[in-house]
Amino acid sequence: MSDSKAIFLKDATVNAADGDQRAFIRKALGGYYVNRDLQKARYRDWERARDAASLAKWSAVNDLANVLEKFVTNFERNGGVVHWARDAAEARAIILKIAEDNKAKAIVKSKCMTSEEIHLNDALEKAGYGVVESDLGEFIQQLRGEAPYHFVFPCMHVKREAISELFTKHLGTAPTDSPEELTMIARRHLRQLYVDADIGITGANFLVAETGQISITENEGNARLTAALPRIHIALSGIEKVVNHLDDLSVLLPMLATAGAGQPMTCYNTLYSGPRKKGECDGPEQFHIVLLDNARTRLLADPEQRDALHCIRCGACLNVCPIFKNIGGLAYGTTYQGPIGSVITPHLRGLKQWNHLSGASSLCGACTDACPVRIDLHHHLLHNRRNAAKESPTLFDQVFHHGFNFVIKRPWLFATGGRIFRATLPLLQKLPLPYMGAWMKTRDLPKAPAQSFRDQWKNQNV
Amino acid sequence: MSDARSDIFARIREALKVKAPKPHLKGEPKPGSTSSVAKPWLPDGGETADASLSILAEQLAKLKAVLIRVPDHASAAKAVAELSAAKNWKKVAYHGHPLLRPVAAALPCETWEADTSFEKQRLEGCDAGITTCESIVAQLGAILVSSASSGGRALSILPHVHVVVAEASQVVPDLGSALALAKARHGDQMPSMLSFITGPSRTGDIERILVLGAHGPKELYLVLVG
Amino acid sequence: MRVSLFVPCFVDQLTPQVGLATAKVLKRLGHEVEFRSAQTCCGQPSFNSGQWDVAREAAIRALGVFRGAEVVVGPSGSCVAMMRQFYPELLKGTPHAAEADDLAARTFEFSEFLVKKLGVTDVGAKFAKKVTYHDGCHALRELRLKEEPRQLLRAVKGLELIESEEGETCCGFGGLFSAKFPMISTAMVQVKGGALARTGADYVVSSDPSCLLQIGGWLSREGKPILPLHIAEVLANDA
Ligand code: SF4
């Protein structure tokens, strides 16, 4: 068993038994479901709108070289600097070099999952920079020393009392149980940090090839501040974030907000094209973008699952996933949690170590229905299972399935086996058998009937 | 060793040698731009100016943004002055635009034309920022500001209150129209920032409970002339 | 019509009454019903475990079993989804592809067959009980059946249909998943089973016997006063 699987099983077991925490998560998502449905109802045809969103991403991803080339040309024309990173280490090195060249000290970040993916904060802190996350949820997680729980709602699992304690400990503020006051504490604390920071690091939700702009989606305004006040703006983005046309955003921005957060649009959807222009009164002097591969091209090379690169990281698939809701985001041990994480992590980090995430699903398909860009999520879990069984079959599975097949391809053996199974079921239930023992721990089996269907049918129809 | 850029492009070209199937769609793909194809499926933005204005009013109310409709620019200045008095603003920053200067002049408090210099600390100390905008999207209740129309990047985000003074004729039905308008207006000389503002800043990060004014303005006013 | 029954392997062995009830309803509606005893398991456990080669063999055998059948009807959304959606995927690019597509087109889930193919909603059943309906995920999301079973239930005399919270939530069965990840599967059935029990219904009805195994097994263990029942058993009841 891989280490990551052992940790997963341990954490999932603990979390799945924590009824209070699970109820807390369900309650927290309650408002989202209501708002999402209200907003979806405003669409005149949500399903066809999903078609449009899906096609916008499909056409960019399947023409990635050209679209990316176009983006880069236009980005540079706008006065931005483009950097390329094959992997996480290269991306970190690029960002460290920009900081060093510009004698930066303080860095403020707005939410950027790609930076989690490359463990940027660690690298920056080790190099002696002060780094502060400005998104409230990320800020809280940074103080907690914990990875995000959900890539859109990073601290949704933390109760207000714990946040109050955290602020008291780190910021010296008085305890409060009001979310409003807690938010204001963070607001006051972070304001000066934006003003003083030399570098602002953001992610990017979309890279618009046609205009060379990047688009950033947020609610709090922290990304706006991060890209407005420091003298250098660095955006870090996966290469798959490109879209062909500015016009594509007319579908993608509202759908991202509605699917992921139940909003018509998020509060701020901002397009940046370059550093401060001539005649503009503020904004950074430099604008860099780091374009990251980090195994995305490996996913691209799999046409069956290439659509996983359409992901706009809205989080809808997590919000509806019963696995996510019952084991929580941290149990995944991945940068991207939930269904999309279970699909792509095996590609990004290795199938052998991460295939258990594909197995840990009832394949209910709620994720696939929720996905605004129509990624075939739950079927990809099946594809990962198939690929893993091919690549590194487990002995147990081999024996089990070939044995099962030996039986089911012989109807007489199946019938006889069934008879024995039913006769011994009361006994079998008491034995610590694999699978059956696990089942019996929390659930009963129906009482085995004396006769199978096939026997009864034969008797009835003689 | 080859450089990262050419390596990544080589990997992409290699990967795309095998074609992916078309995505599973509900209906047949249609020719045309994304927004024109998707228009009949997206939320309604109104077919007439009146319809758009009423959708806009409804959206803004839901977003907890305040819409103030006035007949002319003089009344706009009066409305903002009343707001300033009621809220007891001490310092207000504004974008140096011909339509906003009279608004600023009518304010009963200290004012500062923010685009004359980049002073973060001073701007942070302002109670409110007043800007114009590029357009207003009825469909979503979104106001498009830019570094050109809004006195740079910070004025519409750093002060605690944001006031937008705009003309009713700036209201467009949907996001697609707003994007097309921006492209037509700026061509390949886009302002370095274009931002759709959809209600006052907010967060739900603590227990998914909505709180306004996370980092950006807690209050958003749209004063619409005409 | 001549209907060939597709009886899931665990229905055959553990809940034969579901198969019998299915046949009874179809016969009552005047159809000829056959059971081809060469059928065993559709191969879904292997398919879901990534053992596609094994599943492919099962699929090819099933093609042989149901060759020539006018229509194939199964009382399980999950097993029908296997035949209808996943056989064609498994056999794509093999000499069996065309036959897999053909079988898929002739295969129906029980409630789907009644409502969509036969256009029947009232099968003349009586059942004076309060029931709540559980959508199996395969029926709901692979076969896109939601209204069909409800239409059938609403036409049953005396039956009161109550919807539950967590309406479209998975019960956590997922085949071998329920045994490989029992802690997650149990947490899921706690959520779903709890919501079903809170409806106050006498029975939880579903078109998916595998979900009923999971839900019923948990309800029984927890001593909740609500029993699992397959929709065919409800519809077969005419006394
Ligand atoms: S996979 Fe789809 S639903 Fe999940 S985060 Fe990505 S876009 Fe959203």
PDB file of N, CA and C in Angstrom, chain A residues 16 22 26 323 326 359-362 364-365 369 378-379 382-383 385-386 389 398 401 405 408-409 411 414 418 422 435 438-444 449 451-454 456-457, chain C residues 7 9 12-14 16 19-20 23 35 37-40 45-46 48-52 57 61 89 137 141-142 144 170 177-181 185-188 190-191 214 217 220-221:
ATOM      1  N   ALA A  16     -14.799  10.357   8.772  1.00  0.00           N
ATOM      2  CA  ALA A  16     -16.116   9.803   8.461  1.00  0.00           C
ATOM      3  C   ALA A  16     -16.861   9.426   9.735  1.00  0.00           C
ATOM      4  N   ARG A  22     -19.125  16.524  10.215  1.00  0.00           N
ATOM      5  CA  ARG A  22     -19.830  16.287   8.950  1.00  0.00           C
ATOM      6  C   ARG A  22     -21.107  17.116   8.883  1.00  0.00           C
ATOM      7  N   ARG A  26     -22.138  20.037   6.143  1.00  0.00           N
ATOM      8  CA  ARG A  26     -23.404  20.027   5.401  1.00  0.00           C
ATOM      9  C   ARG A  26     -24.184  21.313   5.623  1.00  0.00           C
ATOM     10  N   ILE A 323     -18.589  12.113  -0.988  1.00  0.00           N
ATOM     11  CA  ILE A 323     -17.315  11.675  -0.404  1.00  0.00           C
ATOM     12  C   ILE A 323     -16.650  12.878   0.263  1.00  0.00           C
ATOM     13  N   ASN A 326     -18.234  13.925   3.458  1.00  0.00           N
ATOM     14  CA  ASN A 326     -18.118  13.008   4.593  1.00  0.00           C
ATOM     15  C   ASN A 326     -16.698  12.772   5.076  1.00  0.00           C
ATOM     16  N   GLY A 359     -10.626   5.034  -6.444  1.00  0.00           N
ATOM     17  CA  GLY A 359     -11.378   3.928  -5.863  1.00  0.00           C
ATOM     18  C   GLY A 359     -12.355   4.401  -4.798  1.00  0.00           C
ATOM     19  N   ALA A 360     -11.978   5.469  -4.108  1.00  0.00           N
ATOM     20  CA  ALA A 360     -12.807   5.951  -3.001  1.00  0.00           C
ATOM     21  C   ALA A 360     -13.966   6.774  -3.540  1.00  0.00           C
ATOM     22  N   SER A 361     -14.789   6.148  -4.351  1.00  0.00           N
ATOM     23  CA  SER A 361     -15.948   6.839  -4.908  1.00  0.00           C
ATOM     24  C   SER A 361     -17.028   5.822  -5.185  1.00  0.00           C
ATOM     25  N   SER A 362     -18.261   6.195  -4.905  1.00  0.00           N
ATOM     26  CA  SER A 362     -19.374   5.316  -5.233  1.00  0.00           C
ATOM     27  C   SER A 362     -19.798   5.531  -6.688  1.00  0.00           C
ATOM     28  N   CYS A 364     -21.264   8.044  -8.029  1.00  0.00           N
ATOM     29  CA  CYS A 364     -22.661   8.484  -8.098  1.00  0.00           C
ATOM     30  C   CYS A 364     -22.889   9.473  -9.224  1.00  0.00           C
ATOM     31  N   GLY A 365     -21.834  10.179  -9.634  1.00  0.00           N
ATOM     32  CA  GLY A 365     -21.976  11.054 -10.802  1.00  0.00           C
ATOM     33  C   GLY A 365     -22.521  12.438 -10.503  1.00  0.00           C
ATOM     34  N   ASP A 369     -22.620  15.958 -13.178  1.00  0.00           N
ATOM     35  CA  ASP A 369     -23.796  16.789 -13.434  1.00  0.00           C
ATOM     36  C   ASP A 369     -23.583  18.229 -13.011  1.00  0.00           C
ATOM     37  N   HIS A 378     -16.856  11.422 -13.182  1.00  0.00           N
ATOM     38  CA  HIS A 378     -16.941  10.108 -12.524  1.00  0.00           C
ATOM     39  C   HIS A 378     -16.551   8.975 -13.462  1.00  0.00           C
ATOM     40  N   HIS A 379     -16.698   9.206 -14.761  1.00  0.00           N
ATOM     41  CA  HIS A 379     -16.216   8.169 -15.676  1.00  0.00           C
ATOM     42  C   HIS A 379     -14.691   8.152 -15.722  1.00  0.00           C
ATOM     43  N   LEU A 382     -13.366   5.861 -13.271  1.00  0.00           N
ATOM     44  CA  LEU A 382     -13.342   4.491 -13.808  1.00  0.00           C
ATOM     45  C   LEU A 382     -12.131   4.285 -14.712  1.00  0.00           C
ATOM     46  N   HIS A 383     -11.829   5.306 -15.511  1.00  0.00           N
ATOM     47  CA  HIS A 383     -10.669   5.182 -16.396  1.00  0.00           C
ATOM     48  C   HIS A 383      -9.377   5.050 -15.586  1.00  0.00           C
ATOM     49  N   ARG A 385      -9.122   3.792 -12.637  1.00  0.00           N
ATOM     50  CA  ARG A 385      -9.114   2.447 -12.047  1.00  0.00           C
ATOM     51  C   ARG A 385      -8.634   1.429 -13.073  1.00  0.00           C
ATOM     52  N   ARG A 386      -9.142   1.586 -14.297  1.00  0.00           N
ATOM     53  CA  ARG A 386      -8.724   0.657 -15.355  1.00  0.00           C
ATOM     54  C   ARG A 386      -7.223   0.788 -15.622  1.00  0.00           C
ATOM     55  N   ALA A 389      -5.258  -0.783 -12.845  1.00  0.00           N
ATOM     56  CA  ALA A 389      -5.310  -2.249 -12.840  1.00  0.00           C
ATOM     57  C   ALA A 389      -4.360  -2.814 -13.894  1.00  0.00           C
ATOM     58  N   GLN A 398      -6.612  -9.425  -8.708  1.00  0.00           N
ATOM     59  CA  GLN A 398      -6.457 -10.389  -9.796  1.00  0.00           C
ATOM     60  C   GLN A 398      -7.153 -11.699  -9.434  1.00  0.00           C
ATOM     61  N   HIS A 401     -11.113 -11.246  -9.023  1.00  0.00           N
ATOM     62  CA  HIS A 401     -11.923 -11.061 -10.229  1.00  0.00           C
ATOM     63  C   HIS A 401     -11.811 -12.232 -11.194  1.00  0.00           C
ATOM     64  N   ASN A 405     -14.857 -14.499 -12.199  1.00  0.00           N
ATOM     65  CA  ASN A 405     -15.138 -14.739 -13.609  1.00  0.00           C
ATOM     66  C   ASN A 405     -15.242 -16.235 -13.909  1.00  0.00           C
ATOM     67  N   ILE A 408     -18.769 -17.078 -12.827  1.00  0.00           N
ATOM     68  CA  ILE A 408     -19.937 -16.545 -13.561  1.00  0.00           C
ATOM     69  C   ILE A 408     -19.953 -16.974 -15.019  1.00  0.00           C
ATOM     70  N   LYS A 409     -18.827 -17.473 -15.519  1.00  0.00           N
ATOM     71  CA  LYS A 409     -18.941 -17.913 -16.904  1.00  0.00           C
ATOM     72  C   LYS A 409     -19.492 -19.327 -16.999  1.00  0.00           C
ATOM     73  N   PRO A 411     -22.775 -21.068 -15.741  1.00  0.00           N
ATOM     74  CA  PRO A 411     -24.046 -20.894 -15.031  1.00  0.00           C
ATOM     75  C   PRO A 411     -24.310 -21.984 -13.998  1.00  0.00           C
ATOM     76  N   PHE A 414     -22.238 -21.169 -11.037  1.00  0.00           N
ATOM     77  CA  PHE A 414     -22.816 -20.003 -10.382  1.00  0.00           C
ATOM     78  C   PHE A 414     -24.014 -20.418  -9.522  1.00  0.00           C
ATOM     79  N   GLY A 418     -23.985 -20.368  -5.611  1.00  0.00           N
ATOM     80  CA  GLY A 418     -25.008 -19.559  -4.961  1.00  0.00           C
ATOM     81  C   GLY A 418     -25.713 -20.342  -3.868  1.00  0.00           C
ATOM     82  N   ARG A 422     -25.687 -19.280  -0.032  1.00  0.00           N
ATOM     83  CA  ARG A 422     -26.889 -18.983   0.749  1.00  0.00           C
ATOM     84  C   ARG A 422     -26.972 -19.878   1.990  1.00  0.00           C
ATOM     85  N   TYR A 435     -13.813  -7.812   2.854  1.00  0.00           N
ATOM     86  CA  TYR A 435     -15.019  -7.263   2.219  1.00  0.00           C
ATOM     87  C   TYR A 435     -16.281  -7.538   3.032  1.00  0.00           C
ATOM     88  N   ALA A 438     -16.166  -6.248   6.511  1.00  0.00           N
ATOM     89  CA  ALA A 438     -16.247  -4.791   6.531  1.00  0.00           C
ATOM     90  C   ALA A 438     -17.687  -4.336   6.347  1.00  0.00           C
ATOM     91  N   TRP A 439     -18.369  -5.008   5.458  1.00  0.00           N
ATOM     92  CA  TRP A 439     -19.770  -4.677   5.213  1.00  0.00           C
ATOM     93  C   TRP A 439     -20.607  -4.918   6.474  1.00  0.00           C
ATOM     94  N   MET A 440     -20.401  -6.093   7.068  1.00  0.00           N
ATOM     95  CA  MET A 440     -21.253  -6.522   8.187  1.00  0.00           C
ATOM     96  C   MET A 440     -21.074  -5.672   9.436  1.00  0.00           C
ATOM     97  N   LYS A 441     -19.976  -4.926   9.478  1.00  0.00           N
ATOM     98  CA  LYS A 441     -19.719  -4.121  10.674  1.00  0.00           C
ATOM     99  C   LYS A 441     -20.827  -3.108  10.940  1.00  0.00           C
ATOM    100  N   THR A 442     -21.380  -2.549   9.867  1.00  0.00           N
ATOM    101  CA  THR A 442     -22.381  -1.501  10.074  1.00  0.00           C
ATOM    102  C   THR A 442     -23.726  -1.798   9.428  1.00  0.00           C
ATOM    103  N   ARG A 443     -23.803  -2.905   8.673  1.00  0.00           N
ATOM    104  CA  ARG A 443     -25.029  -3.187   7.920  1.00  0.00           C
ATOM    105  C   ARG A 443     -25.371  -4.674   7.988  1.00  0.00           C
ATOM    106  N   ASP A 444     -26.666  -4.964   7.959  1.00  0.00           N
ATOM    107  CA  ASP A 444     -27.112  -6.351   7.910  1.00  0.00           C
ATOM    108  C   ASP A 444     -27.266  -6.769   6.448  1.00  0.00           C
ATOM    109  N   PRO A 449     -32.660 -16.408   0.992  1.00  0.00           N
ATOM    110  CA  PRO A 449     -33.836 -17.216   0.669  1.00  0.00           C
ATOM    111  C   PRO A 449     -33.433 -18.671   0.442  1.00  0.00           C
ATOM    112  N   GLN A 451     -34.555 -20.614  -1.890  1.00  0.00           N
ATOM    113  CA  GLN A 451     -34.395 -20.864  -3.324  1.00  0.00           C
ATOM    114  C   GLN A 451     -34.037 -19.590  -4.061  1.00  0.00           C
ATOM    115  N   SER A 452     -33.166 -19.738  -5.033  1.00  0.00           N
ATOM    116  CA  SER A 452     -32.792 -18.590  -5.848  1.00  0.00           C
ATOM    117  C   SER A 452     -33.922 -18.295  -6.823  1.00  0.00           C
ATOM    118  N   PHE A 453     -33.768 -17.151  -7.500  1.00  0.00           N
ATOM    119  CA  PHE A 453     -34.762 -16.826  -8.512  1.00  0.00           C
ATOM    120  C   PHE A 453     -34.817 -17.905  -9.592  1.00  0.00           C
ATOM    121  N   ARG A 454     -33.611 -18.301 -10.042  1.00  0.00           N
ATOM    122  CA  ARG A 454     -33.597 -19.245 -11.170  1.00  0.00           C
ATOM    123  C   ARG A 454     -34.257 -20.576 -10.801  1.00  0.00           C
ATOM    124  N   GLN A 456     -36.692 -20.965  -8.471  1.00  0.00           N
ATOM    125  CA  GLN A 456     -38.126 -20.739  -8.365  1.00  0.00           C
ATOM    126  C   GLN A 456     -38.761 -20.630  -9.745  1.00  0.00           C
ATOM    127  N   TRP A 457     -38.068 -19.968 -10.641  1.00  0.00           N
ATOM    128  CA  TRP A 457     -38.587 -19.789 -12.005  1.00  0.00           C
ATOM    129  C   TRP A 457     -38.758 -21.135 -12.695  1.00  0.00           C
TER     130      TRP A 457
ATOM    131  N   VAL C   7     -32.058 -10.590 -14.809  1.00  0.00           N
ATOM    132  CA  VAL C   7     -32.127 -10.612 -13.347  1.00  0.00           C
ATOM    133  C   VAL C   7     -30.701 -10.496 -12.790  1.00  0.00           C
ATOM    134  N   CYS C   9     -27.376 -10.720 -10.650  1.00  0.00           N
ATOM    135  CA  CYS C   9     -26.918 -11.921  -9.963  1.00  0.00           C
ATOM    136  C   CYS C   9     -27.296 -11.943  -8.486  1.00  0.00           C
ATOM    137  N   ASP C  12     -30.960 -12.652  -8.068  1.00  0.00           N
ATOM    138  CA  ASP C  12     -31.137 -14.087  -8.239  1.00  0.00           C
ATOM    139  C   ASP C  12     -30.885 -14.816  -6.916  1.00  0.00           C
ATOM    140  N   GLN C  13     -29.809 -14.470  -6.259  1.00  0.00           N
ATOM    141  CA  GLN C  13     -29.407 -15.226  -5.078  1.00  0.00           C
ATOM    142  C   GLN C  13     -29.979 -14.691  -3.762  1.00  0.00           C
ATOM    143  N   LEU C  14     -30.135 -13.385  -3.660  1.00  0.00           N
ATOM    144  CA  LEU C  14     -30.495 -12.827  -2.352  1.00  0.00           C
ATOM    145  C   LEU C  14     -31.913 -12.264  -2.267  1.00  0.00           C
ATOM    146  N   PRO C  16     -34.789 -12.891  -4.622  1.00  0.00           N
ATOM    147  CA  PRO C  16     -35.486 -13.430  -5.805  1.00  0.00           C
ATOM    148  C   PRO C  16     -36.885 -12.858  -5.972  1.00  0.00           C
ATOM    149  N   GLY C  19     -37.256 -10.345  -8.751  1.00  0.00           N
ATOM    150  CA  GLY C  19     -37.366 -10.880 -10.114  1.00  0.00           C
ATOM    151  C   GLY C  19     -38.760 -11.413 -10.377  1.00  0.00           C
ATOM    152  N   LEU C  20     -39.301 -12.112  -9.392  1.00  0.00           N
ATOM    153  CA  LEU C  20     -40.641 -12.682  -9.558  1.00  0.00           C
ATOM    154  C   LEU C  20     -41.683 -11.577  -9.717  1.00  0.00           C
ATOM    155  N   ALA C  23     -41.599 -10.083 -13.198  1.00  0.00           N
ATOM    156  CA  ALA C  23     -42.279 -10.948 -14.160  1.00  0.00           C
ATOM    157  C   ALA C  23     -43.788 -10.859 -13.997  1.00  0.00           C
ATOM    158  N   PHE C  35     -37.039 -16.215 -19.103  1.00  0.00           N
ATOM    159  CA  PHE C  35     -35.805 -16.032 -18.348  1.00  0.00           C
ATOM    160  C   PHE C  35     -34.767 -16.964 -18.950  1.00  0.00           C
ATOM    161  N   SER C  37     -31.626 -18.850 -18.646  1.00  0.00           N
ATOM    162  CA  SER C  37     -30.886 -19.244 -17.441  1.00  0.00           C
ATOM    163  C   SER C  37     -29.374 -19.280 -17.643  1.00  0.00           C
ATOM    164  N   ALA C  38     -28.910 -18.984 -18.844  1.00  0.00           N
ATOM    165  CA  ALA C  38     -27.457 -18.919 -19.031  1.00  0.00           C
ATOM    166  C   ALA C  38     -26.883 -17.612 -18.471  1.00  0.00           C
ATOM    167  N   GLN C  39     -27.754 -16.679 -18.129  1.00  0.00           N
ATOM    168  CA  GLN C  39     -27.247 -15.406 -17.605  1.00  0.00           C
ATOM    169  C   GLN C  39     -26.758 -15.566 -16.164  1.00  0.00           C
ATOM    170  N   THR C  40     -25.705 -14.838 -15.839  1.00  0.00           N
ATOM    171  CA  THR C  40     -25.245 -14.832 -14.439  1.00  0.00           C
ATOM    172  C   THR C  40     -25.049 -13.389 -13.991  1.00  0.00           C
ATOM    173  N   PRO C  45     -19.066  -5.632 -11.251  1.00  0.00           N
ATOM    174  CA  PRO C  45     -18.066  -5.563 -10.175  1.00  0.00           C
ATOM    175  C   PRO C  45     -16.639  -5.483 -10.727  1.00  0.00           C
ATOM    176  N   SER C  46     -16.370  -6.250 -11.767  1.00  0.00           N
ATOM    177  CA  SER C  46     -15.029  -6.218 -12.346  1.00  0.00           C
ATOM    178  C   SER C  46     -14.791  -4.919 -13.098  1.00  0.00           C
ATOM    179  N   ASN C  48     -16.116  -1.984 -12.520  1.00  0.00           N
ATOM    180  CA  ASN C  48     -15.896  -0.892 -11.571  1.00  0.00           C
ATOM    181  C   ASN C  48     -14.567  -1.015 -10.844  1.00  0.00           C
ATOM    182  N   SER C  49     -14.021  -2.203 -10.813  1.00  0.00           N
ATOM    183  CA  SER C  49     -12.728  -2.380 -10.149  1.00  0.00           C
ATOM    184  C   SER C  49     -11.570  -2.185 -11.114  1.00  0.00           C
ATOM    185  N   GLY C  50     -11.869  -1.788 -12.320  1.00  0.00           N
ATOM    186  CA  GLY C  50     -10.795  -1.547 -13.283  1.00  0.00           C
ATOM    187  C   GLY C  50     -10.390  -2.777 -14.068  1.00  0.00           C
ATOM    188  N   GLN C  51     -11.010  -3.912 -13.769  1.00  0.00           N
ATOM    189  CA  GLN C  51     -10.667  -5.161 -14.467  1.00  0.00           C
ATOM    190  C   GLN C  51     -11.494  -5.253 -15.743  1.00  0.00           C
ATOM    191  N   TRP C  52     -11.151  -4.415 -16.693  1.00  0.00           N
ATOM    192  CA  TRP C  52     -11.989  -4.314 -17.885  1.00  0.00           C
ATOM    193  C   TRP C  52     -11.877  -5.554 -18.769  1.00  0.00           C
ATOM    194  N   GLU C  57     -15.193  -9.929 -20.997  1.00  0.00           N
ATOM    195  CA  GLU C  57     -15.634 -11.320 -21.204  1.00  0.00           C
ATOM    196  C   GLU C  57     -17.089 -11.490 -20.787  1.00  0.00           C
ATOM    197  N   ARG C  61     -20.306 -12.525 -23.149  1.00  0.00           N
ATOM    198  CA  ARG C  61     -21.218 -13.627 -22.815  1.00  0.00           C
ATOM    199  C   ARG C  61     -22.665 -13.140 -22.795  1.00  0.00           C
ATOM    200  N   GLU C  89     -19.052   0.953 -24.423  1.00  0.00           N
ATOM    201  CA  GLU C  89     -17.730   1.536 -24.187  1.00  0.00           C
ATOM    202  C   GLU C  89     -16.662   0.440 -24.117  1.00  0.00           C
ATOM    203  N   CYS C 137     -28.325   6.102  -8.236  1.00  0.00           N
ATOM    204  CA  CYS C 137     -27.561   7.068  -9.038  1.00  0.00           C
ATOM    205  C   CYS C 137     -27.453   6.659 -10.503  1.00  0.00           C
ATOM    206  N   ARG C 141     -28.650   9.215 -13.122  1.00  0.00           N
ATOM    207  CA  ARG C 141     -27.652   9.992 -13.871  1.00  0.00           C
ATOM    208  C   ARG C 141     -27.098   9.296 -15.107  1.00  0.00           C
ATOM    209  N   GLU C 142     -27.145   7.972 -15.156  1.00  0.00           N
ATOM    210  CA  GLU C 142     -26.711   7.309 -16.391  1.00  0.00           C
ATOM    211  C   GLU C 142     -27.904   7.125 -17.318  1.00  0.00           C
ATOM    212  N   ARG C 144     -30.925   8.680 -16.766  1.00  0.00           N
ATOM    213  CA  ARG C 144     -31.764   9.887 -16.724  1.00  0.00           C
ATOM    214  C   ARG C 144     -33.238   9.566 -16.453  1.00  0.00           C
ATOM    215  N   CYS C 170     -26.503  10.111  -3.013  1.00  0.00           N
ATOM    216  CA  CYS C 170     -26.132   8.698  -3.153  1.00  0.00           C
ATOM    217  C   CYS C 170     -26.239   7.976  -1.807  1.00  0.00           C
ATOM    218  N   PHE C 177     -17.081  -0.751  -3.583  1.00  0.00           N
ATOM    219  CA  PHE C 177     -16.721   0.439  -2.802  1.00  0.00           C
ATOM    220  C   PHE C 177     -17.229   0.325  -1.365  1.00  0.00           C
ATOM    221  N   SER C 178     -18.446  -0.239  -1.225  1.00  0.00           N
ATOM    222  CA  SER C 178     -19.061  -0.305   0.106  1.00  0.00           C
ATOM    223  C   SER C 178     -18.268  -1.204   1.051  1.00  0.00           C
ATOM    224  N   ALA C 179     -17.479  -2.087   0.481  1.00  0.00           N
ATOM    225  CA  ALA C 179     -16.676  -2.977   1.315  1.00  0.00           C
ATOM    226  C   ALA C 179     -15.207  -2.555   1.343  1.00  0.00           C
ATOM    227  N   LYS C 180     -14.765  -1.892   0.253  1.00  0.00           N
ATOM    228  CA  LYS C 180     -13.372  -1.454   0.231  1.00  0.00           C
ATOM    229  C   LYS C 180     -13.169  -0.187   1.055  1.00  0.00           C
ATOM    230  N   PHE C 181     -14.170   0.661   1.063  1.00  0.00           N
ATOM    231  CA  PHE C 181     -14.120   1.894   1.852  1.00  0.00           C
ATOM    232  C   PHE C 181     -15.347   1.941   2.762  1.00  0.00           C
ATOM    233  N   SER C 185     -18.591   4.622   2.986  1.00  0.00           N
ATOM    234  CA  SER C 185     -19.884   4.098   2.563  1.00  0.00           C
ATOM    235  C   SER C 185     -20.899   4.178   3.707  1.00  0.00           C
ATOM    236  N   THR C 186     -20.443   3.888   4.915  1.00  0.00           N
ATOM    237  CA  THR C 186     -21.335   3.937   6.074  1.00  0.00           C
ATOM    238  C   THR C 186     -21.748   5.373   6.377  1.00  0.00           C
ATOM    239  N   ALA C 187     -20.770   6.287   6.306  1.00  0.00           N
ATOM    240  CA  ALA C 187     -21.112   7.691   6.551  1.00  0.00           C
ATOM    241  C   ALA C 187     -22.175   8.149   5.552  1.00  0.00           C
ATOM    242  N   MET C 188     -22.047   7.690   4.334  1.00  0.00           N
ATOM    243  CA  MET C 188     -23.008   8.102   3.299  1.00  0.00           C
ATOM    244  C   MET C 188     -24.396   7.544   3.564  1.00  0.00           C
ATOM    245  N   GLN C 190     -25.548   6.766   6.399  1.00  0.00           N
ATOM    246  CA  GLN C 190     -26.103   7.450   7.579  1.00  0.00           C
ATOM    247  C   GLN C 190     -26.854   8.704   7.139  1.00  0.00           C
ATOM    248  N   VAL C 191     -26.249   9.453   6.228  1.00  0.00           N
ATOM    249  CA  VAL C 191     -26.883  10.678   5.748  1.00  0.00           C
ATOM    250  C   VAL C 191     -28.172  10.333   4.992  1.00  0.00           C
ATOM    251  N   GLN C 214     -28.026  -1.868   0.562  1.00  0.00           N
ATOM    252  CA  GLN C 214     -27.254  -0.969   1.413  1.00  0.00           C
ATOM    253  C   GLN C 214     -28.157  -0.239   2.406  1.00  0.00           C
ATOM    254  N   GLY C 217     -29.926  -2.656   4.738  1.00  0.00           N
ATOM    255  CA  GLY C 217     -28.980  -3.237   5.682  1.00  0.00           C
ATOM    256  C   GLY C 217     -28.667  -2.290   6.829  1.00  0.00           C
ATOM    257  N   SER C 220     -31.915  -1.718   9.020  1.00  0.00           N
ATOM    258  CA  SER C 220     -32.130  -2.888   9.860  1.00  0.00           C
ATOM    259  C   SER C 220     -31.172  -2.870  11.060  1.00  0.00           C
ATOM    260  N   ARG C 221     -29.907  -2.594  10.771  1.00  0.00           N
ATOM    261  CA  ARG C 221     -28.921  -2.569  11.855  1.00  0.00           C
ATOM    262  C   ARG C 221     -29.246  -1.480  12.882  1.00  0.00           C
TER     263      ARG C 221
END
